[in-house]
Coordinates of N, CA and C in Angstrom, one line a residue:
X1 N -4.1 47.1 15.5 CA -4.5 45.9 14.7 C -4.8 44.7 15.5
X2 N -5.8 44.0 15.3 CA -6.2 42.8 16.1 C -5.3 41.7 15.7
X3 N -5.0 40.9 16.8 CA -4.3 39.6 16.5 C -5.1 38.8 15.7
X4 N -4.6 37.9 14.9 CA -5.3 37.1 14.0 C -6.2 36.1 14.7
X5 N -5.8 35.5 15.9 CA -6.7 34.6 16.6 C -7.8 35.3 17.2
X6 N -7.7 36.5 17.7 CA -8.8 37.3 18.3 C -9.7 37.7 17.1
X7 N -9.2 38.0 15.9 CA -10.1 38.4 14.9 C -10.9 37.2 14.4
X8 N -10.2 35.9 14.3 CA -11.0 34.9 13.8 C -12.1 34.5 14.8
X9 N -11.7 34.5 16.1 CA -12.7 34.1 17.1 C -13.9 35.1 17.1
X10 N -13.4 36.5 17.1 CA -14.5 37.5 17.1 C -15.4 37.4 15.8
X11 N -14.8 37.2 14.7 CA -15.4 37.2 13.4 C -16.3 35.9 13.3
X12 N -15.8 34.8 13.9 CA -16.6 33.6 13.8 C -18.0 33.7 14.4
X13 N -18.2 34.8 15.2 CA -19.4 34.9 16.0 C -20.5 35.5 15.1
X14 N -20.1 36.0 13.9 CA -21.0 36.5 13.0 C -20.9 36.0 11.6
X15 N -21.8 36.1 10.8 CA -21.7 35.5 9.4 C -20.8 36.1 8.6
X16 N -20.2 37.3 8.9 CA -19.1 37.9 8.0 C -18.1 36.9 7.8
X17 N -17.6 36.3 8.9 CA -16.5 35.4 8.7 C -16.8 34.3 7.7
X18 N -17.9 33.7 7.8 CA -18.3 32.6 6.9 C -18.2 33.1 5.5
X19 N -18.7 34.3 5.2 CA -18.7 34.8 3.8 C -17.2 35.1 3.4
X20 N -16.4 35.5 4.2 CA -15.1 36.0 3.9 C -13.9 35.0 4.1
X21 N -14.3 33.8 4.5 CA -13.3 32.8 5.0 C -12.5 32.3 3.7
X22 N -11.2 32.1 4.0 CA -10.3 31.7 2.8 C -10.8 30.2 2.4
X23 N -11.5 29.4 3.2 CA -12.0 28.1 2.9 C -13.4 28.2 3.2
X24 N -14.1 27.2 2.9 CA -15.6 27.1 3.1 C -15.8 26.5 4.4
X25 N -15.9 27.3 5.4 CA -16.0 26.9 6.9 C -17.3 26.1 7.0
X26 N -18.4 26.5 6.4 CA -19.7 25.8 6.4 C -19.4 24.3 6.0
X27 N -18.8 24.2 4.9 CA -18.5 22.7 4.3 C -17.7 22.0 5.3
X28 N -16.6 22.8 5.8 CA -15.7 22.1 6.8 C -16.5 21.7 8.0
X29 N -17.3 22.5 8.6 CA -18.2 22.2 9.7 C -19.0 21.0 9.5
X30 N -19.7 21.0 8.3 CA -20.6 19.9 8.0 C -19.8 18.6 7.8
X31 N -18.6 18.7 7.2 CA -17.8 17.4 7.0 C -17.2 17.0 8.4
X32 N -17.0 17.9 9.3 CA -16.6 17.6 10.6 C -17.7 16.9 11.4
X33 N -18.9 17.4 11.2 CA -20.1 16.8 11.8 C -20.4 15.4 11.3
X34 N -20.2 15.3 10.0 CA -20.4 13.9 9.3 C -19.3 13.0 9.9
X35 N -18.1 13.4 10.0 CA -16.9 12.6 10.4 C -17.3 12.1 11.9
X36 N -17.7 13.1 12.6 CA -18.1 12.7 14.1 C -19.2 11.8 14.2
X37 N -20.3 11.9 13.3 CA -21.3 10.9 13.2 C -20.8 9.5 12.7
X38 N -19.9 9.6 11.8 CA -19.3 8.2 11.4 C -18.5 7.6 12.5
X39 N -17.8 8.3 13.2 CA -17.1 7.8 14.4 C -18.0 7.3 15.4
X40 N -19.0 8.0 15.6 CA -20.1 7.5 16.6 C -20.7 6.2 16.1
X41 N -21.0 6.1 14.8 CA -21.5 4.9 14.3 C -20.6 3.7 14.5
X42 N -19.3 3.9 14.1 CA -18.2 2.9 14.2 C -18.1 2.4 15.7
X43 N -18.1 3.5 16.7 CA -18.0 3.1 18.2 C -19.3 2.2 18.4
X44 N -20.5 2.6 18.0 CA -21.7 1.9 18.3 C -21.6 0.5 17.7
X45 N -21.1 0.3 16.5 CA -21.0 -1.0 15.8 C -20.0 -1.8 16.7
X46 N -19.0 -1.2 17.2 CA -18.0 -1.9 17.9 C -18.5 -2.3 19.3
X47 N -19.4 -1.6 19.8 CA -20.1 -2.0 21.1 C -21.3 -3.1 20.9
X48 N -21.9 -2.9 19.8 CA -23.0 -3.7 19.4 C -22.6 -5.1 19.1
X49 N -21.5 -5.2 18.2 CA -21.1 -6.4 17.8 C -20.8 -7.5 18.9
X50 N -20.0 -7.2 19.8 CA -19.7 -8.1 21.0 C -20.9 -8.3 21.8
X51 N -21.7 -7.3 22.1 CA -22.8 -7.5 23.0 C -23.9 -8.4 22.3
X52 N -24.1 -8.2 21.1 CA -25.1 -9.1 20.3 C -24.6 -10.4 20.2
X53 N -23.2 -10.6 19.9 CA -22.8 -11.9 19.7 C -22.8 -12.7 21.1
X54 N -22.5 -12.1 22.2 CA -22.6 -12.6 23.5 C -24.0 -13.0 23.9
X55 N -25.0 -12.3 23.4 CA -26.5 -12.6 23.7 C -26.8 -13.8 22.9
X56 N -26.5 -13.7 21.6 CA -26.7 -14.9 20.7 C -26.0 -16.3 21.2
X57 N -24.8 -16.1 21.6 CA -24.0 -17.2 22.2 C -24.8 -17.8 23.3
X58 N -25.3 -17.0 24.2 CA -26.0 -17.5 25.3 C -27.2 -18.3 24.9
X59 N -28.0 -17.9 23.9 CA -29.1 -18.6 23.4 C -28.7 -19.9 22.7
X60 N -27.5 -19.8 22.0 CA -27.1 -21.0 21.3 C -26.6 -22.0 22.3
X61 N -26.0 -21.5 23.4 CA -25.5 -22.5 24.5 C -26.6 -23.3 25.0
X62 N -27.7 -22.7 25.1 CA -28.9 -23.5 25.6 C -29.3 -24.7 24.7
X63 N -28.8 -24.7 23.4 CA -29.0 -25.8 22.5 C -28.0 -26.8 22.7
X64 N -27.0 -26.6 23.6 CA -26.2 -27.9 24.0 C -24.7 -27.6 23.7
X65 N -24.3 -26.6 22.8 CA -22.9 -26.4 22.5 C -22.6 -24.7 22.3
X66 N -21.3 -24.4 22.2 CA -21.0 -23.1 22.0 C -21.4 -22.7 20.6
X67 N -21.4 -21.4 20.4 CA -21.8 -20.8 19.1 C -20.9 -21.3 17.9
X68 N -19.6 -21.3 18.1 CA -18.7 -21.8 17.1 C -18.9 -23.2 16.8
X69 N -19.1 -24.1 17.8 CA -19.4 -25.5 17.6 C -20.8 -25.7 16.8
X70 N -21.7 -24.9 17.3 CA -23.1 -24.9 16.8 C -23.1 -24.6 15.3
X71 N -22.3 -23.5 14.8 CA -22.0 -23.3 13.5 C -21.6 -24.4 12.7
X72 N -20.6 -25.0 13.2 CA -19.9 -26.2 12.5 C -21.0 -27.3 12.4
X73 N -21.6 -27.7 13.4 CA -22.6 -28.7 13.4 C -23.7 -28.4 12.4
X74 N -24.1 -27.1 12.4 CA -25.2 -26.8 11.4 C -24.8 -27.0 10.0
X75 N -23.5 -26.6 9.7 CA -22.9 -26.7 8.3 C -22.9 -28.3 8.0
X76 N -22.5 -29.1 9.0 CA -22.4 -30.5 8.7 C -23.9 -31.1 8.4
X77 N -24.7 -30.6 9.1 CA -26.3 -31.1 9.1 C -26.7 -30.8 7.7
X78 N -26.4 -29.5 7.2 CA -26.9 -29.0 5.9 C -26.2 -29.7 4.7
X79 N -24.9 -29.8 4.9 CA -24.0 -30.2 3.8 C -23.7 -31.7 3.7
X80 N -23.7 -32.3 4.9 CA -23.3 -33.7 5.0 C -21.8 -33.8 5.3
X81 N -21.2 -35.0 5.4 CA -19.8 -35.0 5.7 C -18.9 -34.2 4.9
X82 N -18.0 -33.5 5.5 CA -17.0 -32.7 4.8 C -15.6 -32.8 5.3
X83 N -14.7 -32.5 4.4 CA -13.2 -32.5 4.7 C -13.1 -31.3 5.7
X84 N -11.9 -31.4 6.4 CA -11.7 -30.2 7.4 C -11.4 -29.0 6.7
X85 N -10.7 -29.0 5.5 CA -10.4 -27.9 4.8 C -11.7 -27.2 4.3
X86 N -12.7 -28.0 3.9 CA -14.0 -27.5 3.5 C -14.7 -26.8 4.7
X87 N -14.7 -27.4 5.8 CA -15.2 -26.8 6.9 C -14.6 -25.4 7.3
X88 N -13.3 -25.4 7.2 CA -12.5 -24.2 7.5 C -12.9 -23.1 6.6
X89 N -13.0 -23.5 5.3 CA -13.4 -22.5 4.3 C -14.7 -21.9 4.5
X90 N -15.7 -22.8 4.8 CA -17.1 -22.4 5.0 C -17.2 -21.5 6.2
X91 N -16.5 -21.8 7.3 CA -16.6 -21.1 8.6 C -15.6 -19.9 8.6
X92 N -14.7 -19.8 7.6 CA -13.7 -18.8 7.6 C -12.9 -18.8 8.9
X93 N -12.4 -20.1 9.2 CA -11.6 -20.3 10.4 C -10.3 -21.1 9.9
X94 N -9.2 -20.8 10.7 CA -7.9 -21.3 10.4 C -8.0 -22.9 10.5
X95 N -7.0 -23.6 9.9 CA -7.0 -25.0 10.0 C -6.7 -25.4 11.5
X96 N -5.9 -24.6 12.2 CA -5.7 -25.0 13.7 C -7.0 -24.9 14.5
X97 N -7.8 -23.8 14.2 CA -9.1 -23.7 15.0 C -10.1 -24.7 14.6
X98 N -10.1 -25.1 13.3 CA -11.0 -26.2 12.8 C -10.7 -27.5 13.6
X99 N -9.4 -27.7 13.6 CA -8.9 -29.0 14.3 C -9.4 -29.0 15.8
X100 N -9.2 -27.8 16.4 CA -9.6 -27.7 17.9 C -11.1 -27.9 18.0
X101 N -11.9 -27.3 17.2 CA -13.4 -27.5 17.1 C -13.7 -28.8 17.0
X102 N -13.2 -29.5 16.0 CA -13.5 -30.9 15.6 C -13.1 -31.9 16.9
X103 N -11.9 -31.6 17.2 CA -11.3 -32.4 18.4 C -12.4 -32.4 19.6
X104 N -12.8 -31.1 20.0 CA -13.7 -31.0 20.9 C -15.0 -31.7 20.8
X105 N -15.5 -31.5 19.7 CA -16.9 -32.1 19.2 C -16.8 -33.6 19.2
X106 N -15.6 -34.1 18.7 CA -15.4 -35.6 18.6 C -15.3 -36.1 20.0
X107 N -14.6 -35.4 20.9 CA -14.5 -35.9 22.4 C -15.9 -35.9 23.0
X108 N -16.7 -34.9 22.7 CA -18.0 -34.9 23.2 C -19.0 -35.8 22.6
X109 N -18.6 -36.5 21.6 CA -19.4 -37.4 20.8 C -20.4 -36.8 19.8
X110 N -20.2 -35.6 19.4 CA -21.1 -35.0 18.4 C -20.7 -35.2 16.9
X111 N -19.4 -35.4 16.7 CA -18.9 -35.7 15.3 C -17.9 -36.9 15.4
X112 N -17.8 -37.5 14.2 CA -16.8 -38.5 14.1 C -16.0 -38.2 12.8
X113 N -14.9 -38.8 12.8 CA -14.0 -38.7 11.5 C -14.2 -40.1 10.8
X114 N -14.3 -39.9 9.4 CA -14.4 -41.1 8.6 C -13.5 -40.9 7.5
X115 N -13.0 -42.0 6.9 CA -12.1 -42.0 5.7 C -12.9 -41.5 4.6
X116 N -12.3 -40.7 3.6 CA -12.8 -40.3 2.5 C -12.7 -41.4 1.4
X117 N -13.8 -41.8 0.7 CA -13.8 -42.8 -0.1 C -13.0 -42.6 -1.5
X118 N -12.9 -41.3 -1.8 CA -12.2 -41.1 -3.0 C -10.8 -40.6 -2.9
X119 N -10.4 -40.1 -1.5 CA -9.1 -39.7 -1.4 C -8.6 -40.2 0.0
X120 N -7.7 -41.2 -0.1 CA -7.3 -41.9 1.1 C -6.7 -41.0 2.1
X121 N -6.0 -39.9 1.7 CA -5.3 -39.0 2.6 C -6.3 -38.1 3.3
X122 N -7.5 -38.0 2.8 CA -8.4 -37.0 3.4 C -9.4 -37.7 4.5
X123 N -9.9 -37.0 5.4 CA -10.8 -37.4 6.4 C -12.0 -36.5 6.4
X124 N -13.1 -37.1 6.5 CA -14.4 -36.3 6.5 C -14.9 -36.3 7.8
X125 N -15.6 -35.3 8.2 CA -16.1 -35.1 9.5 C -17.7 -35.2 9.2
X126 N -18.3 -36.0 10.2 CA -19.7 -36.2 10.0 C -20.5 -36.1 11.4
X127 N -21.8 -35.9 11.3 CA -22.5 -35.7 12.6 C -22.8 -37.1 13.1
X128 N -22.8 -37.2 14.5 CA -23.2 -38.5 15.0 C -24.7 -38.5 15.4
X129 N -25.2 -39.6 15.7 CA -26.6 -39.7 16.2 C -26.9 -38.8 17.4
X130 N -25.9 -38.8 18.3 CA -26.0 -38.0 19.5 C -26.2 -36.5 19.1
X131 N -25.5 -36.0 18.2 CA -25.7 -34.6 17.8 C -27.0 -34.3 17.3
X132 N -27.4 -35.3 16.5 CA -28.9 -35.1 16.0 C -30.0 -35.1 17.0
X133 N -29.6 -35.9 18.0 CA -30.7 -36.0 19.1 C -30.6 -34.8 20.2
X134 N -29.4 -34.5 20.4 CA -29.2 -33.6 21.6 C -29.0 -32.0 21.3
X135 N -28.6 -31.8 20.0 CA -28.4 -30.4 19.6 C -29.6 -29.7 18.9
X136 N -30.0 -28.5 19.3 CA -31.1 -28.0 18.7 C -30.6 -27.3 17.4
X137 N -31.3 -27.7 16.4 CA -30.9 -27.2 15.0 C -32.0 -26.2 14.6
X138 N -33.1 -26.1 15.3 CA -34.3 -25.4 15.0 C -33.9 -23.8 15.0
X139 N -33.7 -23.1 14.0 CA -33.4 -21.8 14.0 C -34.4 -20.9 14.6
X140 N -35.7 -21.2 14.6 CA -36.8 -20.5 15.2 C -36.5 -20.4 16.6
X141 N -36.2 -21.6 17.3 CA -35.9 -21.6 18.9 C -34.7 -20.7 19.1
X142 N -33.6 -20.7 18.3 CA -32.6 -19.9 18.6 C -32.7 -18.4 18.2
X143 N -33.3 -18.0 17.1 CA -33.4 -16.8 16.6 C -34.7 -16.0 16.9
X144 N -35.7 -16.8 17.4 CA -37.0 -16.1 17.7 C -36.8 -14.9 18.7
X145 N -36.0 -15.0 19.7 CA -35.7 -13.8 20.4 C -35.1 -12.6 19.7
X146 N -34.2 -12.9 18.8 CA -33.6 -11.8 18.0 C -34.6 -11.2 17.1
X147 N -35.4 -12.0 16.5 CA -36.5 -11.6 15.7 C -37.4 -10.6 16.5
X148 N -37.7 -11.0 17.7 CA -38.6 -10.2 18.5 C -37.9 -8.9 18.8
X149 N -36.7 -8.9 19.2 CA -35.9 -7.8 19.6 C -35.9 -6.7 18.5
X150 N -35.4 -7.1 17.3 CA -35.3 -6.2 16.1 C -36.8 -5.8 15.7
X151 N -37.7 -6.6 15.8 CA -39.2 -6.2 15.4 C -39.7 -5.2 16.4
X152 N -39.2 -5.2 17.6 CA -39.7 -4.3 18.6 C -39.0 -2.9 18.5
X153 N -37.9 -2.8 17.7 CA -37.3 -1.6 17.6 C -37.5 -0.9 16.2
X154 N -37.5 -1.8 15.2 CA -37.6 -1.4 13.8 C -39.0 -1.7 13.1
X155 N -39.5 -0.8 12.3 CA -40.5 -1.2 11.4 C -39.8 -2.1 10.3
X156 N -40.7 -2.8 9.5 CA -40.1 -3.6 8.5 C -39.4 -2.8 7.4
X157 N -39.9 -1.7 7.0 CA -39.2 -0.8 6.1 C -37.8 -0.4 6.6
X158 N -37.7 -0.1 7.9 CA -36.5 0.3 8.5 C -35.5 -0.8 8.4
X159 N -36.0 -2.0 8.7 CA -35.0 -3.2 8.6 C -34.5 -3.4 7.3
X160 N -35.5 -3.3 6.3 CA -34.9 -3.3 4.9 C -34.0 -2.3 4.4
X161 N -34.1 -1.1 5.0 CA -33.2 0.0 4.7 C -31.8 -0.2 5.4
X162 N -31.9 -0.7 6.6 CA -30.7 -1.0 7.3 C -29.9 -2.1 6.5
X163 N -30.6 -3.2 6.2 CA -29.8 -4.2 5.4 C -29.3 -3.6 4.1
X164 N -30.1 -2.8 3.5 CA -29.6 -2.2 2.3 C -28.2 -1.4 2.4
X165 N -28.2 -0.5 3.5 CA -27.1 0.3 3.8 C -25.9 -0.6 4.2
X166 N -26.2 -1.5 5.0 CA -25.1 -2.5 5.5 C -24.5 -3.2 4.3
X167 N -25.4 -3.7 3.3 CA -24.8 -4.3 2.0 C -24.1 -3.3 1.3
X168 N -24.5 -2.1 1.2 CA -23.7 -1.1 0.4 C -22.3 -0.9 1.0
X169 N -22.2 -0.8 2.3 CA -21.0 -0.8 3.0 C -20.1 -2.0 2.8
X170 N -20.7 -3.2 2.9 CA -19.8 -4.4 2.6 C -19.3 -4.5 1.2
X171 N -20.1 -4.0 0.2 CA -19.6 -4.0 -1.1 C -18.4 -3.1 -1.3
X172 N -18.3 -2.1 -0.5 CA -17.2 -1.2 -0.7 C -15.9 -1.7 0.1
X173 N -16.1 -2.6 1.0 CA -15.0 -3.1 1.8 C -14.2 -4.1 0.9
X174 N -12.8 -4.0 1.0 CA -12.0 -5.0 0.3 C -12.2 -6.4 0.9
X175 N -12.0 -7.3 0.0 CA -12.2 -8.8 0.4 C -11.1 -9.1 1.4

């Protein structure tokens, strides 16, 4: 009588094993292949995210400030003066990090603190004239290279499909 392991290895070489397997090996192999593909996708996302962020950060730095600072300045430009807590919520950044960002921007002359007219305890952060003059807020200047990159790799239909799939994944993620 053959050893079980020898039997399995020998029988796997022909389709008899698949037909007589105690579990569906084809399904198992497909599932394993799908899991491997998902792991490859996750690895690729993990590599893409930081590389893309670094590339965008480099372009944003050419506008005069770091990416995190630029995001804060863009929000202030769009929304007007905001409380620190509102900035933190909009940027999904901790109070400590908002304070560090605002302190640095204030030191560089890009924002200033002003008293809130309705709440004496609160301070609002607003853009200075220097920020308006020296920081590039034109998203075309910053994102045109990204638009070119993605357009050179994907057709419009593929971009829409990718956005659709990413949105489906985000909907399934817990908040």
